[in-house]
Amino acid sequence: MSDKKPCKSPDNEVLSGESRREFLKKSTLLTAIALTPGVAVKAAEGQWDEKLAGVFEKMLLHVEVNGVKHSLMVEPRVTLLDLLREQLDLTGTKKGCDHGQCGACTVHVDGHRVNSCLTLGVMVNDKKITTIEGLAKGDQLHPMQEAFLKHDGFQCGYCTPGQIMSAVACIREGHANSEGEIREYMSGNICRCGAYPNIVNAIQEVKDGGQTV
Amino acid sequence: MKDSAINKEGLSRIDGRLKVTGAARYSAEYTPAGMVYGVLVGSTITKGSIRSIDTKAAEKAPGVLAVISHFNCPKIPGYQIASTEAGKPEPKGTYKLFYNNKILFNGQPIAVVVADTFERALFAATLVKAQYTSQAYQTSLKNNTASAFAAGENGESKRGTVAAWKTAPVKLEQEYVIPSEVHNPMELHSIIAHWDAEDKLTVWDKTQGVKDTQDGIANIFKIPKENIQVNSKFVGGAFGSALQVWPHEVAAIIAARVVKRPVKLMLGRADMFTSVGYRPHTWQKIGIGATEDGKLVGISHEAIGQTSTYEDFNEEPVSVSRSTYACPNVNTNYKLTALDIGSPTWMRGPGEATGAFALESALDELSYALNIDPIELRLKNYAETDPESGKPFSSKYLNEAYKMGADHIGWTDRSPKPASVTKDGWLIGYGMGGGMFGAYRDQATCRAVMIADGTLLLQTAVSDIGPGTGTAMVSIAAEIMDIPAGKIRFEMGDSSLPYAPSQGGSSITATVGSAVNDACKELKEKFSQLAGNTETPDYTKILKDHNLSKLEVTTASKGGDNMNKYAMYSWSVHFVKVCVHPTTGVVKVDKVVCVADSGHIVSPKTARSQIVGGAIGGIGMALMEEVIIDHRYGKLVNNNFADYHIPVNADIPQIEALFINKPDPYINPMGAKGMGEIALIGMAGAVANAVYNATGKRIRQLPITPDKLIGINQSAMVNGS
Amino acid sequence: MKQFQYTRPSTQQMALDAISKPGAKIIAGGTNLVDLMKRGVTAPDKLVDINHLPLKNITPTHTGLHIGSLALNSVVSENELVLQKFPLLSMALKAGASPQLRNMATVGGNMMQRTRCTYFYDTTMPCNKREPGTGCGAMEGFNRMHAIFGTSNQCIAVNPSDMCVGLAALDAVVIIAGRKGERRIPFTEFHRLPEDHPEIDNHLAKDELIIGVEIPDNNFAKNSYYLKVRDRQSYAFALVSVAAALDIDNGVIKKARLAMGGVAHKPWRLFDAEKWLIGKPISEENFKQAAQMAMAGAKGYEYNSFKLNLAPATINEALKHAAGLV
């Protein structure tokens, strides 16, 4: 668990806003001294300060996604969902509402399903993320992926990655013991095409098959 | 060698693997070099004009490349042409983005902010502040029915004697209301626009038809359509919301031109409620009368639907009353009320779904008034020929569908007396309702190429919004060519491919399927000729023998005279069992059986899913979906998935989807008719009818939420049942 | 969303220091806060991520059960001790949100979640809770989801939590840490009514931190039930919900606990009805009377008057379930 691990140093956990502004003041001063006035004016017009600000408003994030370790500089406001889709090109995780109301963005963080749209990227520091792209083993599909294919657990496919990530978690959590329980524990994933009964059938088959998920 | 699966359970989706692994890329999921992000700013007033827009703060915000509004928007050629025609009033149609200072509805885009990252664009958009001059507005259909006007030339229709129903021995007249509903496909509408050259454009766009989008963009930007490449390989649902070029698409294309970089623009969920259409809020009144033995004497069906001030959206909800049942006297009247709200658009089962809720509810009410079983009543008024045109049907097996559905739901368990059956403290009820939708065959072209290694390549510019078009096409081709489905590659969603129409109106299997059918037959024939009329050609051997790397045909296909000779429809009937809690008003759908009479079923596995999905859409319509506008502000107050409810898994039982599966002899070579619309049409009525059977309370205003049923059956509670 | 600073304090003291700064806000699960930030309802300058504090424990005490404020909703709902001693809490938790959200949301965060009133969320609308003095959009607007008890002329919003209804019924106590030490307040007094300050949801000071809740042992485990009535079967906020807990001896009620959700600015305890039920035999007749008693002072608005009927019906149903009559 992450709370067992002491933070490295309380003070340098993040470069705080105060220190950022301090830096900017200094850097502006330094820039002004070092450069000719004309260049300095251009720098101001070109909003170089803001570009610098951009760099210093970012934080270092260590995260493992589908077994690959990443060290990234991210703004604290970037959600895990946008981080995956826009920065890591892992577009299998979908944006359906961006407000925790549909489940299309479901991924596993340290093995647990969460809505990545309401998770800030900086909050998964040192954690392991699994997305739909990390579920199959090479060419060999995960049993849940196979079951979704067999039972036609989707139509347009947009909610499907979230459904499958949720379905795997549903079994792992021990919440797939009956049709009713599966329906309840799959209710955080909206499917507008209406594949629900097929999704339930797919999950039941994997559960009853006793395969390791 | 055929896949044995094709004729029994049907093929699994040919693109399924891409979808379950996350490898399927939807329109927002491409990254052309240098791509930046566009975010729209919406009007905060409902009607009036923009006085000024302060964009300074946004322009200064980090990463911002441009803020575009009507003040600085480059002239859009298509807009200018349309508006300068001989000083006439502007023709109605989709409003023109960033064209002038007019505000026509709340949330109308007034600016687009472009920045280097999504977060920066999103934040900068919040910094754009507009000053408005506000005008009085009307957003309530109820308060504005007096200003309703005839919907097009066919607003009124008469057959036989007007108001004949009033003379019938048994009659009733009731009003039925549906609220606006929003398509809400799970994929947010998105576009990436990239100008490859001054007059050359590539878009990755969510659309139901790449060719129509190509035409639409060509018309707006006045560039040759050959110069516009539209890609839409995967579409995350649409249900009608992606049948036209919407202003947000124009915004991205303009933004890309201004910043000279590819621009990605993805609507937010809240925008999905205001920017890409909806099923219009509609008031209906039905008068219906019958003889005591249940023969219909007359039907009167009036409807008033809402539309916008800038576009007359006409979907004919009243047509169902003219065509569904044999009835000598039918008069219908359909009007529109223009409100200061964005335009509605086609939504799954457009018109018919709205009309069928009213008609199927009224039939049910009549059945109780007559004390005749609802199925029996429908059979007594079964139309053997099209009541409207008098033409014979190309095929109709609806009577078999009634029987099949009744058997499977256990209709004999239904009590004809409402509120008379309870189980475990819940009231139990059964209901049924039917749907119909025109079966069409449009024109399409397919290129079929047999490659030396035995791979068959099929190409046509259709989109697949979810039903499994590629899978159906491969099923058709595998059957004709007599090769395994695995050897067939189907390419689509690309405007450079041969013509196919937009995916809408339940016509794609009939239309594109015919093109695939015809192309494959032609190709096979070519092989047969080469080989000297072999029964089943060995394609690879023939190619090798003739030293050919491939053999191909491009075949255009369209319907013939049969479409004029026959009335062509698909039919469905839905059966529902519900449990209603007598004191809290909670409704649980316990069992659903849907039977489709839609000709030969080309792709059984995906067809079944399509019916199930439509039924679930109908359950949403019946029980929970409702757009709510606060008329004081002219603004939606439930533009999100927490407040606008669509069914979740827990709402849905197992659903049996059954098919008559008899080919239609006239519509197309496969004998296949559409089923996307009929899957939903009639379902809401079936649920409402089941709720009545359970409770004795007739809900004529959707959705049937607990508050409408609460305490309705105090007696059932008091009696302790 | 505007840019903000983000810190990850590793001790409670550091966290308390950090949150006392102007513009600072605590983030735990983030399920409500990130949403509010995306909508522009709140725009903190600094987020203090407290997830690294050791507040996830669920441990028995001499008199009951202590649940750390960072314990996840999903973990609490499945915890053996919770299931054994306070199944009502588990039921309430499982009735809320979705499995994914419950995997993120914490006990403390759930207590701090803000109303889901549409006028509160839409920054273009008037709302005294979001922006004091702008008026209440809901009062004469679309108020179907709104309060029927304890409203003021400033605000008719409801607290959206299910967990809190369960904890209110179970006489939980909130343990709060401040820079001057700890204090404990009854759960029922943690949230407040809107009165003239609807912008203030509860009695937690800005520089304080919820560190846990304690639930005293009781005899309700066998006869408790959480019933939530909503517009769909799952993943929806309550129209009305009821937490009912009974201590029954030989068919006679020794103690009763009742709380309602979806009806007030705070979890709404039904003290009078509880008292009245003491000594009464379990029967639908008595439950109905108790339910009617609970409705004293209720006031409906244009779109939520159905709650005046739905609330007593739900109380009655919940009591029937708790008593094993269903």
mmCIF file with all atom_site columns, C-alpha atoms in Angstrom, chain B residues 210-359:
data_model
loop_
_atom_site.group_PDB
_atom_site.id
_atom_site.type_symbol
_atom_site.label_atom_id
_atom_site.label_alt_id
_atom_site.label_comp_id
_atom_site.label_asym_id
_atom_site.label_entity_id
_atom_site.label_seq_id
_atom_site.pdbx_PDB_ins_code
_atom_site.Cartn_x
_atom_site.Cartn_y
_atom_site.Cartn_z
_atom_site.occupancy
_atom_site.B_iso_or_equiv
_atom_site.pdbx_formal_charge
_atom_site.auth_seq_id
_atom_site.auth_comp_id
_atom_site.auth_asym_id
_atom_site.auth_atom_id
_atom_site.pdbx_PDB_model_num
ATOM 1   C CA . VAL B 1 210 ? -18.775 9.728  -44.916 1.00 0.00 ? 210 VAL B CA 1
ATOM 2   C CA . LYS B 1 211 ? -20.167 10.632 -48.338 1.00 0.00 ? 211 LYS B CA 1
ATOM 3   C CA . ASP B 1 212 ? -22.873 12.880 -46.926 1.00 0.00 ? 212 ASP B CA 1
ATOM 4   C CA . THR B 1 213 ? -20.345 14.536 -44.643 1.00 0.00 ? 213 THR B CA 1
ATOM 5   C CA . GLN B 1 214 ? -18.066 15.048 -47.626 1.00 0.00 ? 214 GLN B CA 1
ATOM 6   C CA . ASP B 1 215 ? -20.939 16.684 -49.528 1.00 0.00 ? 215 ASP B CA 1
ATOM 7   C CA . GLY B 1 216 ? -21.934 18.767 -46.523 1.00 0.00 ? 216 GLY B CA 1
ATOM 8   C CA . ILE B 1 217 ? -18.452 20.130 -45.965 1.00 0.00 ? 217 ILE B CA 1
ATOM 9   C CA . ALA B 1 218 ? -18.006 20.768 -49.694 1.00 0.00 ? 218 ALA B CA 1
ATOM 10  C CA . ASN B 1 219 ? -21.189 22.834 -49.684 1.00 0.00 ? 219 ASN B CA 1
ATOM 11  C CA . ILE B 1 220 ? -20.184 24.879 -46.690 1.00 0.00 ? 220 ILE B CA 1
ATOM 12  C CA . PHE B 1 221 ? -16.580 25.529 -47.663 1.00 0.00 ? 221 PHE B CA 1
ATOM 13  C CA . LYS B 1 222 ? -17.104 25.491 -51.442 1.00 0.00 ? 222 LYS B CA 1
ATOM 14  C CA . ILE B 1 223 ? -14.215 23.257 -52.257 1.00 0.00 ? 223 ILE B CA 1
ATOM 15  C CA . PRO B 1 224 ? -14.446 20.284 -54.618 1.00 0.00 ? 224 PRO B CA 1
ATOM 16  C CA . LYS B 1 225 ? -15.638 17.268 -52.720 1.00 0.00 ? 225 LYS B CA 1
ATOM 17  C CA . GLU B 1 226 ? -12.863 15.176 -54.209 1.00 0.00 ? 226 GLU B CA 1
ATOM 18  C CA . ASN B 1 227 ? -10.531 17.362 -52.159 1.00 0.00 ? 227 ASN B CA 1
ATOM 19  C CA . ILE B 1 228 ? -12.182 16.355 -48.926 1.00 0.00 ? 228 ILE B CA 1
ATOM 20  C CA . GLN B 1 229 ? -11.172 13.108 -47.297 1.00 0.00 ? 229 GLN B CA 1
ATOM 21  C CA . VAL B 1 230 ? -13.597 11.953 -44.603 1.00 0.00 ? 230 VAL B CA 1
ATOM 22  C CA . ASN B 1 231 ? -12.541 9.111  -42.320 1.00 0.00 ? 231 ASN B CA 1
ATOM 23  C CA . SER B 1 232 ? -14.927 7.442  -39.926 1.00 0.00 ? 232 SER B CA 1
ATOM 24  C CA . LYS B 1 233 ? -13.659 3.928  -39.390 1.00 0.00 ? 233 LYS B CA 1
ATOM 25  C CA . PHE B 1 234 ? -15.325 3.400  -36.039 1.00 0.00 ? 234 PHE B CA 1
ATOM 26  C CA . VAL B 1 235 ? -18.369 5.236  -34.780 1.00 0.00 ? 235 VAL B CA 1
ATOM 27  C CA . GLY B 1 236 ? -19.251 4.934  -31.111 1.00 0.00 ? 236 GLY B CA 1
ATOM 28  C CA . GLY B 1 237 ? -23.008 4.937  -31.588 1.00 0.00 ? 237 GLY B CA 1
ATOM 29  C CA . ALA B 1 238 ? -25.091 7.755  -33.017 1.00 0.00 ? 238 ALA B CA 1
ATOM 30  C CA . PHE B 1 239 ? -28.777 6.721  -33.323 1.00 0.00 ? 239 PHE B CA 1
ATOM 31  C CA . GLY B 1 240 ? -29.380 9.592  -35.725 1.00 0.00 ? 240 GLY B CA 1
ATOM 32  C CA . SER B 1 241 ? -27.210 12.248 -34.115 1.00 0.00 ? 241 SER B CA 1
ATOM 33  C CA . ALA B 1 242 ? -24.482 11.994 -36.773 1.00 0.00 ? 242 ALA B CA 1
ATOM 34  C CA . LEU B 1 243 ? -26.552 12.351 -39.944 1.00 0.00 ? 243 LEU B CA 1
ATOM 35  C CA . GLN B 1 244 ? -25.560 15.909 -40.724 1.00 0.00 ? 244 GLN B CA 1
ATOM 36  C CA . VAL B 1 245 ? -22.622 18.283 -40.570 1.00 0.00 ? 245 VAL B CA 1
ATOM 37  C CA . TRP B 1 246 ? -23.081 20.085 -37.264 1.00 0.00 ? 246 TRP B CA 1
ATOM 38  C CA . PRO B 1 247 ? -21.659 23.488 -36.368 1.00 0.00 ? 247 PRO B CA 1
ATOM 39  C CA . HIS B 1 248 ? -18.966 22.016 -34.103 1.00 0.00 ? 248 HIS B CA 1
ATOM 40  C CA . GLU B 1 249 ? -17.536 20.282 -37.161 1.00 0.00 ? 249 GLU B CA 1
ATOM 41  C CA . VAL B 1 250 ? -17.481 23.589 -38.999 1.00 0.00 ? 250 VAL B CA 1
ATOM 42  C CA . ALA B 1 251 ? -15.781 25.158 -35.961 1.00 0.00 ? 251 ALA B CA 1
ATOM 43  C CA . ALA B 1 252 ? -12.943 22.642 -36.018 1.00 0.00 ? 252 ALA B CA 1
ATOM 44  C CA . ILE B 1 253 ? -12.457 23.052 -39.758 1.00 0.00 ? 253 ILE B CA 1
ATOM 45  C CA . ILE B 1 254 ? -12.322 26.849 -39.440 1.00 0.00 ? 254 ILE B CA 1
ATOM 46  C CA . ALA B 1 255 ? -10.001 26.616 -36.450 1.00 0.00 ? 255 ALA B CA 1
ATOM 47  C CA . ALA B 1 256 ? -7.646  24.344 -38.356 1.00 0.00 ? 256 ALA B CA 1
ATOM 48  C CA . ARG B 1 257 ? -7.567  26.851 -41.180 1.00 0.00 ? 257 ARG B CA 1
ATOM 49  C CA . VAL B 1 258 ? -6.842  29.748 -38.836 1.00 0.00 ? 258 VAL B CA 1
ATOM 50  C CA . VAL B 1 259 ? -4.077  28.109 -36.809 1.00 0.00 ? 259 VAL B CA 1
ATOM 51  C CA . LYS B 1 260 ? -2.783  26.154 -39.813 1.00 0.00 ? 260 LYS B CA 1
ATOM 52  C CA . ARG B 1 261 ? -2.527  23.002 -37.748 1.00 0.00 ? 261 ARG B CA 1
ATOM 53  C CA . PRO B 1 262 ? -4.744  19.973 -37.284 1.00 0.00 ? 262 PRO B CA 1
ATOM 54  C CA . VAL B 1 263 ? -7.416  20.715 -34.680 1.00 0.00 ? 263 VAL B CA 1
ATOM 55  C CA . LYS B 1 264 ? -9.195  18.159 -32.549 1.00 0.00 ? 264 LYS B CA 1
ATOM 56  C CA . LEU B 1 265 ? -12.569 19.126 -31.162 1.00 0.00 ? 265 LEU B CA 1
ATOM 57  C CA . MET B 1 266 ? -14.470 16.794 -28.890 1.00 0.00 ? 266 MET B CA 1
ATOM 58  C CA . LEU B 1 267 ? -17.816 17.902 -27.512 1.00 0.00 ? 267 LEU B CA 1
ATOM 59  C CA . GLY B 1 268 ? -18.405 17.598 -23.798 1.00 0.00 ? 268 GLY B CA 1
ATOM 60  C CA . ARG B 1 269 ? -21.339 15.517 -22.590 1.00 0.00 ? 269 ARG B CA 1
ATOM 61  C CA . ALA B 1 270 ? -23.295 18.664 -21.763 1.00 0.00 ? 270 ALA B CA 1
ATOM 62  C CA . ASP B 1 271 ? -22.872 19.827 -25.391 1.00 0.00 ? 271 ASP B CA 1
ATOM 63  C CA . MET B 1 272 ? -24.299 16.513 -26.539 1.00 0.00 ? 272 MET B CA 1
ATOM 64  C CA . PHE B 1 273 ? -27.644 17.667 -25.153 1.00 0.00 ? 273 PHE B CA 1
ATOM 65  C CA . THR B 1 274 ? -27.727 20.943 -27.065 1.00 0.00 ? 274 THR B CA 1
ATOM 66  C CA . SER B 1 275 ? -25.520 20.640 -30.137 1.00 0.00 ? 275 SER B CA 1
ATOM 67  C CA . VAL B 1 276 ? -26.350 17.453 -32.008 1.00 0.00 ? 276 VAL B CA 1
ATOM 68  C CA . GLY B 1 277 ? -30.122 17.222 -31.945 1.00 0.00 ? 277 GLY B CA 1
ATOM 69  C CA . TYR B 1 278 ? -32.665 15.240 -29.965 1.00 0.00 ? 278 TYR B CA 1
ATOM 70  C CA . ARG B 1 279 ? -36.048 13.565 -30.328 1.00 0.00 ? 279 ARG B CA 1
ATOM 71  C CA . PRO B 1 280 ? -38.547 16.415 -30.077 1.00 0.00 ? 280 PRO B CA 1
ATOM 72  C CA . HIS B 1 281 ? -40.954 16.877 -27.216 1.00 0.00 ? 281 HIS B CA 1
ATOM 73  C CA . THR B 1 282 ? -44.336 16.081 -28.780 1.00 0.00 ? 282 THR B CA 1
ATOM 74  C CA . TRP B 1 283 ? -47.933 16.406 -27.685 1.00 0.00 ? 283 TRP B CA 1
ATOM 75  C CA . GLN B 1 284 ? -50.423 14.041 -29.291 1.00 0.00 ? 284 GLN B CA 1
ATOM 76  C CA . LYS B 1 285 ? -54.133 13.453 -29.127 1.00 0.00 ? 285 LYS B CA 1
ATOM 77  C CA . ILE B 1 286 ? -55.802 10.325 -30.372 1.00 0.00 ? 286 ILE B CA 1
ATOM 78  C CA . GLY B 1 287 ? -59.507 9.748  -30.837 1.00 0.00 ? 287 GLY B CA 1
ATOM 79  C CA . ILE B 1 288 ? -60.321 6.154  -31.597 1.00 0.00 ? 288 ILE B CA 1
ATOM 80  C CA . GLY B 1 289 ? -63.585 4.302  -31.976 1.00 0.00 ? 289 GLY B CA 1
ATOM 81  C CA . ALA B 1 290 ? -64.632 0.730  -32.671 1.00 0.00 ? 290 ALA B CA 1
ATOM 82  C CA . THR B 1 291 ? -67.674 -1.439 -32.996 1.00 0.00 ? 291 THR B CA 1
ATOM 83  C CA . GLU B 1 292 ? -68.532 -3.526 -29.972 1.00 0.00 ? 292 GLU B CA 1
ATOM 84  C CA . ASP B 1 293 ? -66.906 -6.547 -31.522 1.00 0.00 ? 293 ASP B CA 1
ATOM 85  C CA . GLY B 1 294 ? -63.672 -4.618 -31.953 1.00 0.00 ? 294 GLY B CA 1
ATOM 86  C CA . LYS B 1 295 ? -63.644 -3.441 -35.561 1.00 0.00 ? 295 LYS B CA 1
ATOM 87  C CA . LEU B 1 296 ? -62.024 -0.035 -35.853 1.00 0.00 ? 296 LEU B CA 1
ATOM 88  C CA . VAL B 1 297 ? -64.408 2.643  -37.098 1.00 0.00 ? 297 VAL B CA 1
ATOM 89  C CA . GLY B 1 298 ? -62.078 5.593  -37.125 1.00 0.00 ? 298 GLY B CA 1
ATOM 90  C CA . ILE B 1 299 ? -58.904 7.135  -35.795 1.00 0.00 ? 299 ILE B CA 1
ATOM 91  C CA . SER B 1 300 ? -58.042 10.769 -35.377 1.00 0.00 ? 300 SER B CA 1
ATOM 92  C CA . HIS B 1 301 ? -54.424 11.513 -34.566 1.00 0.00 ? 301 HIS B CA 1
ATOM 93  C CA . GLU B 1 302 ? -53.112 15.006 -33.918 1.00 0.00 ? 302 GLU B CA 1
ATOM 94  C CA . ALA B 1 303 ? -49.557 15.904 -32.995 1.00 0.00 ? 303 ALA B CA 1
ATOM 95  C CA . ILE B 1 304 ? -47.632 19.051 -32.193 1.00 0.00 ? 304 ILE B CA 1
ATOM 96  C CA . GLY B 1 305 ? -43.895 18.685 -32.039 1.00 0.00 ? 305 GLY B CA 1
ATOM 97  C CA . GLN B 1 306 ? -41.314 21.237 -31.097 1.00 0.00 ? 306 GLN B CA 1
ATOM 98  C CA . THR B 1 307 ? -38.718 22.547 -33.472 1.00 0.00 ? 307 THR B CA 1
ATOM 99  C CA . SER B 1 308 ? -36.277 25.436 -33.505 1.00 0.00 ? 308 SER B CA 1
ATOM 100 C CA . THR B 1 309 ? -36.837 28.908 -34.887 1.00 0.00 ? 309 THR B CA 1
ATOM 101 C CA . TYR B 1 310 ? -34.309 28.322 -37.653 1.00 0.00 ? 310 TYR B CA 1
ATOM 102 C CA . GLU B 1 311 ? -35.270 24.891 -38.921 1.00 0.00 ? 311 GLU B CA 1
ATOM 103 C CA . ASP B 1 312 ? -38.586 23.088 -39.423 1.00 0.00 ? 312 ASP B CA 1
ATOM 104 C CA . PHE B 1 313 ? -37.895 19.582 -38.265 1.00 0.00 ? 313 PHE B CA 1
ATOM 105 C CA . ASN B 1 314 ? -40.636 17.316 -39.530 1.00 0.00 ? 314 ASN B CA 1
ATOM 106 C CA . GLU B 1 315 ? -40.761 13.631 -38.584 1.00 0.00 ? 315 GLU B CA 1
ATOM 107 C CA . GLU B 1 316 ? -44.426 12.721 -39.078 1.00 0.00 ? 316 GLU B CA 1
ATOM 108 C CA . PRO B 1 317 ? -45.360 10.955 -35.853 1.00 0.00 ? 317 PRO B CA 1
ATOM 109 C CA . VAL B 1 318 ? -48.956 10.602 -37.037 1.00 0.00 ? 318 VAL B CA 1
ATOM 110 C CA . SER B 1 319 ? -48.207 8.370  -40.030 1.00 0.00 ? 319 SER B CA 1
ATOM 111 C CA . VAL B 1 320 ? -48.448 5.238  -37.879 1.00 0.00 ? 320 VAL B CA 1
ATOM 112 C CA . SER B 1 321 ? -52.168 5.798  -37.456 1.00 0.00 ? 321 SER B CA 1
ATOM 113 C CA . ARG B 1 322 ? -52.661 5.782  -41.217 1.00 0.00 ? 322 ARG B CA 1
ATOM 114 C CA . SER B 1 323 ? -50.697 2.614  -41.905 1.00 0.00 ? 323 SER B CA 1
ATOM 115 C CA . THR B 1 324 ? -50.609 0.272  -38.949 1.00 0.00 ? 324 THR B CA 1
ATOM 116 C CA . TYR B 1 325 ? -54.168 -1.052 -38.768 1.00 0.00 ? 325 TYR B CA 1
ATOM 117 C CA . ALA B 1 326 ? -57.002 -1.576 -41.182 1.00 0.00 ? 326 ALA B CA 1
ATOM 118 C CA . CYS B 1 327 ? -59.297 1.339  -40.493 1.00 0.00 ? 327 CYS B CA 1
ATOM 119 C CA . PRO B 1 328 ? -61.600 3.004  -43.006 1.00 0.00 ? 328 PRO B CA 1
ATOM 120 C CA . ASN B 1 329 ? -61.625 6.504  -41.549 1.00 0.00 ? 329 ASN B CA 1
ATOM 121 C CA . VAL B 1 330 ? -58.400 8.117  -40.468 1.00 0.00 ? 330 VAL B CA 1
ATOM 122 C CA . ASN B 1 331 ? -57.600 11.773 -40.190 1.00 0.00 ? 331 ASN B CA 1
ATOM 123 C CA . THR B 1 332 ? -54.256 13.055 -39.021 1.00 0.00 ? 332 THR B CA 1
ATOM 124 C CA . ASN B 1 333 ? -52.896 16.486 -38.322 1.00 0.00 ? 333 ASN B CA 1
ATOM 125 C CA . TYR B 1 334 ? -49.284 17.319 -37.535 1.00 0.00 ? 334 TYR B CA 1
ATOM 126 C CA . LYS B 1 335 ? -48.023 20.721 -36.516 1.00 0.00 ? 335 LYS B CA 1
ATOM 127 C CA . LEU B 1 336 ? -44.787 22.239 -35.364 1.00 0.00 ? 336 LEU B CA 1
ATOM 128 C CA . THR B 1 337 ? -44.095 24.852 -32.738 1.00 0.00 ? 337 THR B CA 1
ATOM 129 C CA . ALA B 1 338 ? -40.937 26.881 -33.172 1.00 0.00 ? 338 ALA B CA 1
ATOM 130 C CA . LEU B 1 339 ? -39.099 27.451 -29.905 1.00 0.00 ? 339 LEU B CA 1
ATOM 131 C CA . ASP B 1 340 ? -35.863 29.135 -28.920 1.00 0.00 ? 340 ASP B CA 1
ATOM 132 C CA . ILE B 1 341 ? -34.082 25.824 -28.524 1.00 0.00 ? 341 ILE B CA 1
ATOM 133 C CA . GLY B 1 342 ? -31.632 24.029 -30.794 1.00 0.00 ? 342 GLY B CA 1
ATOM 134 C CA . SER B 1 343 ? -33.118 21.934 -33.582 1.00 0.00 ? 343 SER B CA 1
ATOM 135 C CA . PRO B 1 344 ? -34.303 18.387 -33.037 1.00 0.00 ? 344 PRO B CA 1
ATOM 136 C CA . THR B 1 345 ? -33.134 15.698 -35.420 1.00 0.00 ? 345 THR B CA 1
ATOM 137 C CA . TRP B 1 346 ? -33.821 12.111 -36.377 1.00 0.00 ? 346 TRP B CA 1
ATOM 138 C CA . MET B 1 347 ? -33.514 9.795  -33.410 1.00 0.00 ? 347 MET B CA 1
ATOM 139 C CA . ARG B 1 348 ? -33.906 6.030  -33.649 1.00 0.00 ? 348 ARG B CA 1
ATOM 140 C CA . GLY B 1 349 ? -37.402 5.286  -34.937 1.00 0.00 ? 349 GLY B CA 1
ATOM 141 C CA . PRO B 1 350 ? -37.972 8.956  -35.729 1.00 0.00 ? 350 PRO B CA 1
ATOM 142 C CA . GLY B 1 351 ? -41.634 9.954  -35.739 1.00 0.00 ? 351 GLY B CA 1
ATOM 143 C CA . GLU B 1 352 ? -42.883 6.393  -35.587 1.00 0.00 ? 352 GLU B CA 1
ATOM 144 C CA . ALA B 1 353 ? -41.517 5.832  -32.081 1.00 0.00 ? 353 ALA B CA 1
ATOM 145 C CA . THR B 1 354 ? -43.371 8.921  -30.882 1.00 0.00 ? 354 THR B CA 1
ATOM 146 C CA . GLY B 1 355 ? -46.538 8.095  -32.782 1.00 0.00 ? 355 GLY B CA 1
ATOM 147 C CA . ALA B 1 356 ? -46.507 4.432  -31.819 1.00 0.00 ? 356 ALA B CA 1
ATOM 148 C CA . PHE B 1 357 ? -46.387 5.298  -28.120 1.00 0.00 ? 357 PHE B CA 1
ATOM 149 C CA . ALA B 1 358 ? -49.674 7.148  -28.554 1.00 0.00 ? 358 ALA B CA 1
ATOM 150 C CA . LEU B 1 359 ? -51.316 4.712  -30.952 1.00 0.00 ? 359 LEU B CA 1
#
